[in-house]
Coordinates of C-alpha atoms and ligand atoms in Angstrom, one line a residue:
M1 CA -18.2 8.9 -40.9
T2 CA -20.1 11.3 -38.7
A3 CA -19.2 14.9 -38.4
L4 CA -18.6 14.3 -34.7
A5 CA -16.1 11.4 -35.5
C6 CA -14.5 13.7 -38.1
A7 CA -14.2 16.6 -35.7
R8 CA -12.7 14.2 -33.0
I9 CA -10.0 12.9 -35.5
T10 CA -9.1 16.4 -36.6
Y11 CA -8.8 17.5 -33.0
K12 CA -6.7 14.5 -32.1
L13 CA -4.4 15.1 -35.1
H14 CA -3.9 18.7 -34.4
R15 CA -3.3 18.1 -30.8
H16 CA -0.5 15.6 -31.5
A17 CA 0.8 17.4 -34.5
A18 CA 1.3 20.3 -32.2
V19 CA 3.4 18.2 -29.9
F20 CA 5.5 16.6 -32.6
C21 CA 6.1 19.6 -34.8
G22 CA 7.7 21.1 -31.8
Q23 CA 10.3 18.4 -32.1
G24 CA 10.9 19.4 -35.7
V25 CA 9.5 16.3 -37.3
R26 CA 6.9 15.9 -39.9
W27 CA 5.6 12.5 -39.2
A28 CA 2.3 13.6 -37.7
S29 CA 0.8 13.2 -41.1
L30 CA 1.4 9.4 -40.7
L31 CA -0.1 9.3 -37.1
R32 CA -3.3 7.5 -37.6
Q33 CA -5.6 7.2 -34.5
E34 CA -8.3 5.0 -35.9
G35 CA -8.8 1.4 -37.0
Y36 CA -9.0 0.7 -40.7
I37 CA -11.9 -1.4 -41.8
N38 CA -13.1 -1.8 -45.3
G39 CA -11.1 1.1 -46.7
Q40 CA -12.4 3.5 -43.9
W41 CA -10.6 4.9 -40.8
V42 CA -13.0 4.2 -38.0
Q43 CA -13.3 4.4 -34.3
A44 CA -14.4 1.6 -32.0
M45 CA -18.2 1.0 -31.9
S46 CA -17.9 1.3 -28.1
G47 CA -16.3 4.7 -28.5
K48 CA -13.5 3.5 -26.2
D49 CA -9.8 3.9 -27.0
F50 CA -6.5 3.3 -25.3
K51 CA -3.3 5.2 -25.0
V52 CA 0.0 4.6 -26.6
T53 CA 3.0 5.7 -24.7
N54 CA 6.7 6.4 -25.5
P55 CA 8.7 3.9 -23.4
A56 CA 11.6 6.4 -23.2
N57 CA 9.6 8.9 -21.3
G58 CA 6.2 7.5 -20.4
K59 CA 4.5 10.3 -22.2
T60 CA 1.3 9.6 -24.3
I61 CA 1.9 9.6 -27.9
A62 CA -1.6 9.0 -29.2
S63 CA -4.8 7.1 -28.5
V64 CA -6.2 4.4 -30.7
P65 CA -9.6 2.7 -30.7
D66 CA -10.2 -0.2 -28.3
M67 CA -11.9 -2.5 -30.6
D68 CA -13.8 -5.6 -29.6
E69 CA -15.4 -8.6 -31.2
R70 CA -18.1 -6.5 -32.9
D71 CA -15.6 -4.3 -34.8
T72 CA -13.5 -7.4 -35.5
Q73 CA -16.6 -9.2 -37.0
V74 CA -17.0 -6.2 -39.4
A75 CA -13.4 -6.4 -40.3
I76 CA -13.7 -10.1 -41.0
D77 CA -16.9 -9.6 -43.0
A78 CA -15.1 -6.9 -45.2
A79 CA -12.1 -9.2 -45.8
Y80 CA -14.4 -12.0 -46.6
A81 CA -16.4 -10.0 -49.1
A82 CA -13.2 -8.5 -50.7
F83 CA -11.6 -11.9 -51.2
T84 CA -14.1 -12.8 -54.0
S85 CA -12.6 -10.1 -56.3
W86 CA -9.1 -9.9 -54.8
Q87 CA -8.4 -13.6 -55.5
A88 CA -9.5 -13.1 -59.1
T89 CA -6.8 -10.4 -59.7
T90 CA -3.9 -11.3 -61.8
A91 CA -0.5 -11.7 -60.1
K92 CA 0.8 -8.7 -62.1
E93 CA -2.0 -6.5 -60.7
R94 CA -1.2 -7.6 -57.1
S95 CA 2.4 -7.2 -57.8
A96 CA 2.0 -3.6 -59.0
L97 CA 0.0 -2.6 -55.9
L98 CA 2.6 -4.1 -53.6
R99 CA 5.3 -2.3 -55.5
R100 CA 3.4 1.0 -55.2
W101 CA 3.1 0.3 -51.4
Y102 CA 6.8 -0.4 -51.3
D103 CA 7.6 2.8 -53.1
L104 CA 5.5 4.8 -50.6
V105 CA 7.1 3.3 -47.6
E106 CA 10.5 4.0 -49.2
A107 CA 9.5 7.7 -49.7
N108 CA 8.2 8.0 -46.1
K109 CA 10.7 5.8 -44.2
E110 CA 12.5 8.5 -42.3
D111 CA 9.1 9.7 -40.8
L112 CA 8.0 6.1 -40.2
A113 CA 11.3 5.4 -38.4
I114 CA 10.8 8.4 -36.0
L115 CA 7.3 7.1 -35.3
L116 CA 8.7 3.6 -34.6
T117 CA 11.2 5.0 -32.2
Q118 CA 8.6 7.1 -30.3
E119 CA 6.4 4.0 -29.7
A120 CA 8.9 1.0 -29.5
G121 CA 11.7 2.9 -28.0
K122 CA 14.5 1.4 -30.2
P123 CA 17.3 3.8 -31.4
L124 CA 16.6 5.7 -34.5
S125 CA 19.3 4.0 -36.6
E126 CA 17.7 0.6 -35.7
S127 CA 14.2 1.9 -36.6
Q128 CA 15.7 3.0 -40.0
G129 CA 17.2 -0.5 -40.3
E130 CA 13.8 -2.0 -39.4
L131 CA 12.1 0.2 -42.1
N132 CA 14.6 -1.1 -44.6
Y133 CA 13.9 -4.6 -43.6
G134 CA 10.1 -4.1 -43.4
S135 CA 9.8 -2.5 -47.0
S136 CA 12.1 -5.2 -48.3
F137 CA 9.2 -7.7 -47.7
L138 CA 6.9 -5.5 -49.9
E139 CA 9.4 -5.4 -52.6
W140 CA 10.2 -9.1 -52.3
Y141 CA 6.5 -10.2 -52.3
A142 CA 5.8 -7.8 -55.2
E143 CA 8.2 -10.0 -57.2
E144 CA 7.2 -13.2 -55.6
A145 CA 3.5 -12.8 -56.5
K146 CA 4.5 -13.5 -60.1
R147 CA 6.3 -16.7 -59.3
I148 CA 3.6 -18.8 -57.6
Y149 CA 3.7 -21.9 -59.7
G150 CA 1.8 -25.1 -60.0
E151 CA 3.0 -28.5 -61.3
V152 CA 2.0 -31.0 -63.8
G153 CA 2.2 -34.6 -62.5
Q154 CA 2.9 -37.8 -64.4
S155 CA -0.3 -39.7 -64.6
Q156 CA -0.4 -43.6 -64.5
S157 CA -3.4 -43.6 -66.9
K158 CA -3.4 -42.5 -70.6
S159 CA -6.8 -41.1 -70.1
K160 CA -6.0 -38.8 -67.3
E161 CA -3.9 -35.6 -66.9
I162 CA -3.0 -34.5 -63.4
I163 CA -2.3 -30.8 -62.4
F164 CA -1.6 -29.2 -59.1
I165 CA -2.4 -25.5 -58.9
R166 CA -1.9 -23.1 -55.9
Q167 CA -4.9 -21.0 -54.6
P168 CA -5.1 -18.5 -51.9
I169 CA -6.6 -19.8 -48.7
G170 CA -8.9 -16.8 -48.0
V171 CA -9.0 -14.4 -45.2
A172 CA -5.9 -14.4 -43.1
S173 CA -5.8 -13.1 -39.6
L174 CA -2.3 -11.5 -38.8
I175 CA -1.3 -10.9 -35.2
S176 CA 2.0 -9.2 -34.7
P177 CA 4.2 -8.2 -31.6
W178 CA 5.7 -5.0 -30.4
N179 CA 9.4 -5.7 -31.0
F180 CA 9.3 -5.3 -34.8
P181 CA 6.1 -3.4 -35.2
N182 CA 6.6 -2.4 -38.9
A183 CA 8.6 -5.4 -40.4
L184 CA 6.3 -8.0 -38.9
V185 CA 3.2 -6.4 -40.4
T186 CA 4.9 -6.2 -43.9
R187 CA 6.4 -9.7 -43.7
K188 CA 2.9 -11.1 -43.0
A189 CA 0.8 -8.9 -45.2
G190 CA 3.2 -8.9 -48.1
A191 CA 3.0 -12.7 -48.4
A192 CA -0.8 -12.8 -47.8
L193 CA -1.6 -10.2 -50.4
A194 CA 0.8 -11.6 -53.0
S195 CA -0.9 -15.0 -52.5
G196 CA -4.4 -13.5 -53.2
C197 CA -5.5 -13.5 -49.6
T198 CA -7.3 -10.6 -47.8
C199 CA -6.3 -9.9 -44.3
V200 CA -7.2 -8.5 -40.8
I201 CA -4.2 -7.3 -38.9
K202 CA -4.1 -7.1 -35.0
P203 CA -1.0 -5.1 -34.0
A204 CA 0.4 -5.3 -30.5
E205 CA -1.2 -3.0 -27.9
D206 CA 2.2 -1.2 -27.3
T207 CA 2.9 -0.4 -30.9
P208 CA -0.2 0.0 -33.1
L209 CA 1.0 3.3 -34.7
S210 CA 3.5 1.8 -37.0
A211 CA 1.0 -0.7 -38.3
L212 CA -1.6 1.9 -38.8
A213 CA 0.9 4.3 -40.5
V214 CA 2.2 1.6 -42.9
V215 CA -1.4 0.5 -43.7
D216 CA -2.1 4.2 -44.4
L217 CA 0.5 4.0 -47.1
A218 CA -1.2 0.8 -48.5
H219 CA -4.5 2.7 -48.5
Q220 CA -2.7 5.6 -50.5
A221 CA -1.3 2.8 -52.9
G222 CA -4.8 1.9 -53.8
F223 CA -5.5 -1.6 -52.3
P224 CA -9.3 -2.0 -52.7
P225 CA -11.5 -1.7 -49.5
G226 CA -11.7 -4.8 -47.4
V227 CA -8.3 -6.3 -48.7
I228 CA -6.4 -5.0 -45.7
N229 CA -8.1 -4.2 -42.3
V230 CA -6.5 -3.2 -39.0
V231 CA -8.2 -3.8 -35.7
T232 CA -6.6 -2.2 -32.7
A233 CA -7.4 -3.5 -29.2
S234 CA -6.1 -3.1 -25.7
R235 CA -4.8 -5.9 -23.4
T236 CA -8.3 -6.2 -22.1
N237 CA -10.1 -6.7 -25.4
T238 CA -7.2 -8.6 -27.1
P239 CA -8.2 -12.2 -25.9
G240 CA -11.8 -11.8 -27.4
V241 CA -10.6 -10.3 -30.6
G242 CA -7.9 -13.0 -30.9
K243 CA -10.4 -15.7 -30.3
L244 CA -12.7 -14.5 -33.0
L245 CA -9.7 -14.1 -35.4
C246 CA -9.0 -17.8 -34.9
T247 CA -12.5 -19.3 -34.7
S248 CA -14.6 -17.3 -37.3
P249 CA -15.8 -19.6 -40.0
K250 CA -15.0 -16.8 -42.4
V251 CA -11.3 -16.9 -41.5
A252 CA -9.2 -19.4 -43.4
G253 CA -5.9 -19.1 -41.4
I254 CA -3.8 -17.2 -38.9
S255 CA -0.3 -16.0 -38.8
F256 CA 1.0 -15.1 -35.4
T257 CA 4.3 -13.8 -34.0
G258 CA 4.7 -13.5 -30.3
S259 CA 5.2 -15.5 -27.2
T260 CA 5.1 -19.3 -27.1
A261 CA 2.3 -19.1 -24.4
V262 CA 0.0 -17.1 -26.7
G263 CA 0.9 -19.2 -29.7
K264 CA -0.2 -22.4 -27.9
L265 CA -3.4 -20.7 -27.1
L266 CA -4.1 -19.7 -30.6
Y267 CA -3.1 -23.2 -31.9
E268 CA -5.7 -24.6 -29.7
Q269 CA -8.4 -22.0 -30.7
C270 CA -7.6 -22.8 -34.3
A271 CA -8.0 -26.5 -33.8
S272 CA -11.9 -26.5 -33.8
G273 CA -12.0 -25.0 -37.3
I274 CA -8.9 -26.8 -38.5
K275 CA -7.4 -23.5 -39.6
R276 CA -4.2 -23.0 -41.3
I277 CA -1.6 -21.6 -38.9
G278 CA 1.8 -20.2 -39.1
L279 CA 3.5 -19.5 -35.7
E280 CA 6.7 -17.6 -35.1
L281 CA 7.3 -17.9 -31.3
G282 CA 9.8 -17.4 -28.7
G283 CA 13.5 -18.5 -29.0
N284 CA 16.4 -19.4 -26.7
A285 CA 19.3 -19.1 -29.0
A286 CA 22.7 -20.4 -28.1
F287 CA 25.6 -18.4 -29.3
I288 CA 28.7 -20.8 -29.3
V289 CA 32.2 -19.7 -29.6
F290 CA 34.7 -22.4 -30.1
D291 CA 38.4 -22.3 -29.5
S292 CA 38.7 -22.2 -33.2
A293 CA 36.9 -19.0 -33.5
D294 CA 38.1 -15.5 -34.5
I295 CA 37.4 -13.7 -31.2
K296 CA 37.0 -10.3 -32.7
T297 CA 34.4 -11.4 -35.3
A298 CA 32.6 -13.4 -32.6
V299 CA 32.4 -10.3 -30.3
E300 CA 31.2 -8.2 -33.2
G301 CA 28.5 -10.8 -34.0
L302 CA 27.4 -11.0 -30.3
M303 CA 27.1 -7.3 -30.0
V304 CA 24.6 -7.4 -32.8
A305 CA 22.9 -10.6 -31.9
K306 CA 22.4 -9.6 -28.2
F307 CA 22.0 -5.8 -28.2
R308 CA 19.8 -5.2 -31.1
N309 CA 16.5 -3.7 -29.9
A310 CA 18.1 -4.0 -26.3
G311 CA 17.9 -7.7 -26.5
Q312 CA 14.2 -7.8 -27.3
A313 CA 14.3 -10.0 -30.4
C314 CA 13.2 -13.6 -30.6
I315 CA 16.5 -14.4 -32.2
S316 CA 18.6 -12.7 -29.6
A317 CA 21.7 -14.7 -28.4
N318 CA 20.3 -15.9 -25.1
R319 CA 22.9 -18.4 -24.0
V320 CA 26.5 -17.6 -24.8
L321 CA 28.6 -20.8 -24.5
V322 CA 32.3 -20.2 -24.7
Q323 CA 34.9 -22.9 -24.9
D324 CA 37.5 -23.4 -22.2
G325 CA 40.6 -22.4 -24.1
I326 CA 39.4 -18.9 -25.0
Y327 CA 36.8 -18.3 -22.2
S328 CA 38.7 -15.6 -20.2
K329 CA 39.9 -13.8 -23.3
F330 CA 36.4 -13.8 -24.7
V331 CA 34.8 -12.5 -21.5
E332 CA 37.4 -9.6 -21.3
A333 CA 36.8 -8.8 -25.1
V334 CA 33.0 -8.7 -24.5
K335 CA 33.4 -6.5 -21.4
A336 CA 35.5 -4.1 -23.4
A337 CA 33.0 -3.9 -26.3
V338 CA 30.0 -3.6 -24.0
G339 CA 31.8 -0.8 -21.9
T340 CA 32.8 1.3 -24.9
E341 CA 30.3 0.7 -27.6
L342 CA 26.9 1.1 -25.9
E343 CA 25.2 4.5 -25.3
V344 CA 21.9 4.1 -23.4
G345 CA 19.1 6.8 -23.7
D346 CA 16.2 8.0 -25.7
G347 CA 16.4 6.5 -29.1
L348 CA 15.8 9.9 -30.8
E349 CA 19.0 11.3 -29.3
K350 CA 22.1 11.2 -31.4
G351 CA 24.6 8.5 -30.5
V352 CA 22.2 6.4 -28.5
N353 CA 22.4 2.8 -29.5
Q354 CA 20.4 1.1 -26.7
G355 CA 16.9 2.3 -25.9
P356 CA 14.6 1.4 -23.0
L357 CA 12.6 -1.8 -22.6
I358 CA 9.2 -1.7 -24.0
N359 CA 7.1 -1.7 -20.8
D360 CA 7.1 -2.3 -17.1
S361 CA 6.1 -6.0 -17.3
Q362 CA 9.3 -6.6 -19.4
L363 CA 11.5 -4.7 -16.9
K364 CA 10.1 -6.6 -14.0
R365 CA 10.6 -9.9 -15.8
L366 CA 14.2 -9.0 -16.6
E367 CA 14.8 -8.0 -13.0
R368 CA 13.5 -11.3 -11.8
I369 CA 15.6 -13.2 -14.3
V370 CA 18.8 -11.4 -13.3
G371 CA 18.0 -11.4 -9.6
E372 CA 17.4 -15.2 -9.4
S373 CA 20.4 -16.0 -11.6
V374 CA 22.7 -13.9 -9.4
A375 CA 21.2 -15.5 -6.4
A376 CA 21.9 -19.0 -7.8
G377 CA 25.6 -18.0 -8.4
A378 CA 25.9 -16.1 -11.7
E379 CA 28.8 -13.5 -11.4
V380 CA 27.9 -10.0 -12.4
V381 CA 30.8 -8.9 -14.6
M382 CA 29.2 -5.6 -15.6
G383 CA 25.8 -3.8 -15.0
G384 CA 23.1 -6.0 -13.3
G385 CA 20.2 -3.7 -12.8
G386 CA 18.3 -0.6 -13.8
H387 CA 20.2 2.2 -15.5
K388 CA 20.8 5.6 -13.8
L389 CA 18.3 7.2 -16.3
G390 CA 15.6 5.3 -14.5
G391 CA 12.3 4.4 -16.0
L392 CA 12.5 1.5 -18.4
F393 CA 16.2 1.8 -19.0
Y394 CA 18.4 -1.2 -18.1
Q395 CA 22.2 -1.3 -17.9
P396 CA 23.9 -3.4 -20.5
T397 CA 24.8 -6.4 -18.4
I398 CA 27.2 -9.3 -18.5
L399 CA 26.8 -12.4 -16.3
S400 CA 29.4 -15.1 -16.3
G401 CA 29.7 -18.6 -14.7
V402 CA 26.1 -19.2 -15.8
T403 CA 25.0 -22.8 -15.4
Q404 CA 22.2 -24.8 -17.1
D405 CA 20.0 -24.7 -14.0
M406 CA 19.8 -20.9 -13.9
V407 CA 16.7 -19.0 -15.0
C408 CA 18.7 -16.8 -17.4
F409 CA 19.6 -20.0 -19.2
K410 CA 16.2 -21.7 -19.2
E411 CA 14.1 -18.6 -20.0
E412 CA 14.2 -16.2 -22.9
I413 CA 15.9 -13.2 -21.4
F414 CA 14.5 -10.6 -23.7
G415 CA 16.8 -7.8 -22.5
P416 CA 20.4 -6.4 -22.7
V417 CA 22.0 -9.1 -20.7
V418 CA 24.8 -11.4 -21.9
A419 CA 24.8 -14.7 -20.0
I420 CA 28.0 -16.6 -20.4
T421 CA 28.5 -20.3 -19.8
R422 CA 31.7 -22.4 -20.1
F423 CA 32.1 -25.6 -22.0
K424 CA 34.9 -28.1 -22.8
T425 CA 34.1 -30.1 -26.0
E426 CA 32.1 -29.7 -29.2
D427 CA 29.7 -32.5 -28.3
E428 CA 29.1 -30.8 -24.9
A429 CA 28.3 -27.5 -26.6
V430 CA 25.8 -29.1 -29.0
A431 CA 24.2 -31.1 -26.2
I432 CA 23.8 -27.9 -24.1
A433 CA 22.5 -25.8 -27.0
N434 CA 19.9 -28.4 -27.9
A435 CA 18.7 -28.8 -24.3
T436 CA 15.8 -26.5 -24.7
E437 CA 12.1 -26.7 -25.9
C438 CA 12.9 -23.8 -28.3
G439 CA 14.3 -24.2 -31.8
L440 CA 14.2 -20.8 -33.4
A441 CA 17.9 -19.7 -34.1
N442 CA 21.3 -20.6 -32.9
Y443 CA 24.8 -19.1 -33.7
F444 CA 28.3 -20.4 -33.6
Y445 CA 31.8 -19.2 -34.4
S446 CA 34.5 -21.4 -35.8
R447 CA 37.1 -21.2 -38.4
D448 CA 37.3 -25.1 -38.8
I449 CA 35.2 -25.9 -41.9
S450 CA 34.6 -29.4 -40.8
Q451 CA 33.5 -28.4 -37.5
A452 CA 31.2 -25.7 -39.1
W453 CA 29.4 -28.2 -41.1
R454 CA 29.2 -30.8 -38.3
V455 CA 27.8 -28.4 -35.8
A456 CA 25.4 -26.7 -38.3
R457 CA 23.8 -30.0 -39.0
K458 CA 23.4 -31.0 -35.4
L459 CA 21.9 -27.9 -33.9
E460 CA 18.2 -28.2 -33.4
S461 CA 16.8 -25.0 -34.8
G462 CA 15.2 -23.7 -37.9
M463 CA 18.0 -21.1 -38.5
V464 CA 21.8 -21.1 -37.8
G465 CA 24.2 -18.2 -38.1
I466 CA 27.7 -19.4 -38.7
N467 CA 30.3 -16.8 -38.1
E468 CA 27.4 -14.2 -38.4
G469 CA 25.1 -12.6 -35.8
L470 CA 22.7 -10.9 -38.2
I471 CA 20.7 -13.4 -40.1
S472 CA 17.3 -11.8 -40.8
A473 CA 16.4 -10.8 -44.5
A474 CA 13.3 -10.9 -46.7
E475 CA 15.1 -13.5 -48.9
V476 CA 15.5 -16.0 -46.1
A477 CA 13.2 -18.7 -44.7
F478 CA 12.6 -17.4 -41.3
G479 CA 11.1 -19.7 -38.7
G480 CA 11.7 -22.2 -36.0
I481 CA 11.2 -25.9 -34.9
K482 CA 10.2 -27.5 -31.7
Q483 CA 8.2 -25.0 -29.6
S484 CA 9.4 -22.0 -31.5
G485 CA 6.9 -22.3 -34.3
I486 CA 5.4 -23.8 -37.4
G487 CA 6.0 -22.5 -40.9
R488 CA 8.4 -20.0 -42.5
E489 CA 8.2 -16.3 -43.4
G490 CA 10.1 -14.6 -46.0
S491 CA 11.7 -16.3 -49.0
R492 CA 9.6 -18.1 -51.5
H493 CA 8.4 -20.5 -48.6
G494 CA 6.6 -17.5 -47.1
I495 CA 4.0 -18.0 -49.7
D496 CA 3.1 -21.6 -48.5
D497 CA 1.0 -20.5 -45.4
Y498 CA -1.3 -18.5 -47.6
T499 CA -1.8 -20.9 -50.4
Y500 CA -3.2 -24.4 -50.7
I501 CA -2.5 -27.0 -53.4
K502 CA -5.6 -27.9 -55.5
Y503 CA -5.3 -31.1 -57.4
L504 CA -7.1 -31.1 -60.9
C505 CA -7.7 -34.5 -62.5
F506 CA -8.7 -34.2 -66.2
G507 CA -10.4 -37.4 -67.2
G508 CA -11.4 -38.8 -70.6
V509 CA -8.3 -37.6 -72.3
N510 CA -7.6 -39.3 -75.7
Ligands
NAD1 P1 2.8 -11.6 -26.9 O1 2.5 -13.1 -27.3 O2 2.3 -11.3 -25.5 O3 2.0 -10.7 -27.9 C1 2.1 -10.8 -29.4 C2 0.9 -10.4 -29.9 O4 -0.2 -11.3 -29.5 C3 0.3 -9.1 -29.6 O5 -0.3 -8.5 -30.8 C4 -0.7 -9.3 -28.6 O6 -1.8 -8.4 -28.5 C5 -1.3 -10.6 -29.1 N1 -1.9 -11.4 -28.1 C6 -1.6 -11.5 -26.8 N2 -2.5 -12.3 -26.1 C7 -3.4 -12.8 -27.1 C8 -4.5 -13.6 -27.1 N3 -5.1 -14.2 -26.1 N4 -5.2 -13.7 -28.4 C9 -4.7 -13.2 -29.4 N5 -3.6 -12.3 -29.5 C10 -3.0 -12.1 -28.3 O7 4.3 -11.5 -27.2 P2 5.0 -10.1 -27.0 O8 5.2 -9.9 -25.6 O9 4.3 -9.0 -27.7 O10 6.4 -10.5 -27.8 C11 7.4 -11.1 -27.1 C12 7.4 -12.5 -27.5 O11 7.2 -12.7 -28.8 C13 8.7 -13.1 -27.1 O12 8.6 -14.4 -26.6 C14 9.4 -13.3 -28.6 O13 10.4 -14.3 -28.7 C15 8.3 -13.5 -29.4 N6 8.6 -13.1 -30.7 C16 8.8 -14.0 -31.7 C17 9.3 -13.7 -33.0 C18 9.5 -14.6 -34.1 O14 9.6 -14.3 -35.2 N7 9.6 -15.9 -33.7 C19 9.3 -12.3 -33.3 C20 9.1 -11.3 -32.3 C21 8.8 -11.8 -31.0

């Protein structure tokens, strides 16, 4: 690194440390403002950077390099070179490094949570929750690395023995979104590294700092140069960077979490090289409350499934379907909960449990969805627009009388808006829930065990919460069907995307 680059970094760190130390926090030491390639913290070759802002107040937190294809190629080359020795490590060695990474994240999680709230806007308690969730993937994959097994098949011939072993695919490109900027990096990188893959991470433009901070801890844990790389890029450079991450002959596969539109584009880009691909895309979860439900439990579940991260989660309850017999009671109970339990504000302030939306385009999107739905006849029970705090804050909102032709029913809302629809029969609820191209998660509440089993089998989604609104964990196979994605993350199945089965045939056996 040149003296000039060093001086620039030192200046930047001091500048920002001064800002944040004023807030009584010590997380500036985790504030990295460079990309990470081949074990080095580096600027973009172009010398350009872009700003990261706090959605709660619009202030600039930091600047990170605006990398392009040239930087990305260097990162891919580094990952490709490192794969030769990394794939030859023992599972125990990889496990020990992942465990050390986990220990460092655990030791620094309070600071990481503050950083996360600053760039993503979510309340501090949720950031702390995300850190627990995020580090649990490192712990899980430290353990899972040692349990990647092969098989011995039964040969038809006495002179042959047949064996299947699992091998790492090679370099994995990992592209993550802004809504879980820590956990979706560790979820992907943990599985890739445990499998023996090396990786190039491309975090979202709005939230690169959490990714850089957690990778800083990986660096401290001692991962060899080139095994993990991070390329940061603005919205302008992202398409070019993304294309190279899909098409480079040195990349074996890609794992992407984000919108269905971008997922489709990456899928296409991967086709020419027949790359392995894992996609976690958008959802349109139904949250069904049957007459047989316990209303209190259902409302508690809805508050979590809807208002976590101000509704900006792919598994957010998007379409709340309530049966005729309890409809009015349920709407009243949701109204009471939303009216008393939610405190909107800057996520670092005490007591706040709903932060701002991530950026202006998400706010405009939400305003359009609510505006068009109300114009089409949805009734505003509560909220319905921007919060008095202004900026990117939006009121917790309840819409009732929502019908299937309304935009809030068809599109992913991705905001703090409960959209409620009435239904009469179980078959009708299942049909409505399945009338979408998405198939990520669904939820339903029922105390009738036969109904629970029936409905769980019929819902078309990769995941179903039954009397439960919080379904994410490192141990679970997370993923969707239909246009919500391909593959699973977490659980032992998370290893599948990063390994391939090699069949060995031993002939001439006497
Ligand atoms: P997005 O698709 O715009 O961005 C996600 C990531 O893709 C970011 O890193 C972005 O920089 C990158 N990206 C954008 N255009 C690209 C391109 N042309 N080539 C390569 N990379 C590109 O999505 P978002 O707005 O960040 O996130 C919101 C969406 O993500 C929602 O639809 C949500 O449901 C979905 N999501 C899904 C999951 C899941 O696990 N299924 C989790 C979180 C978010």
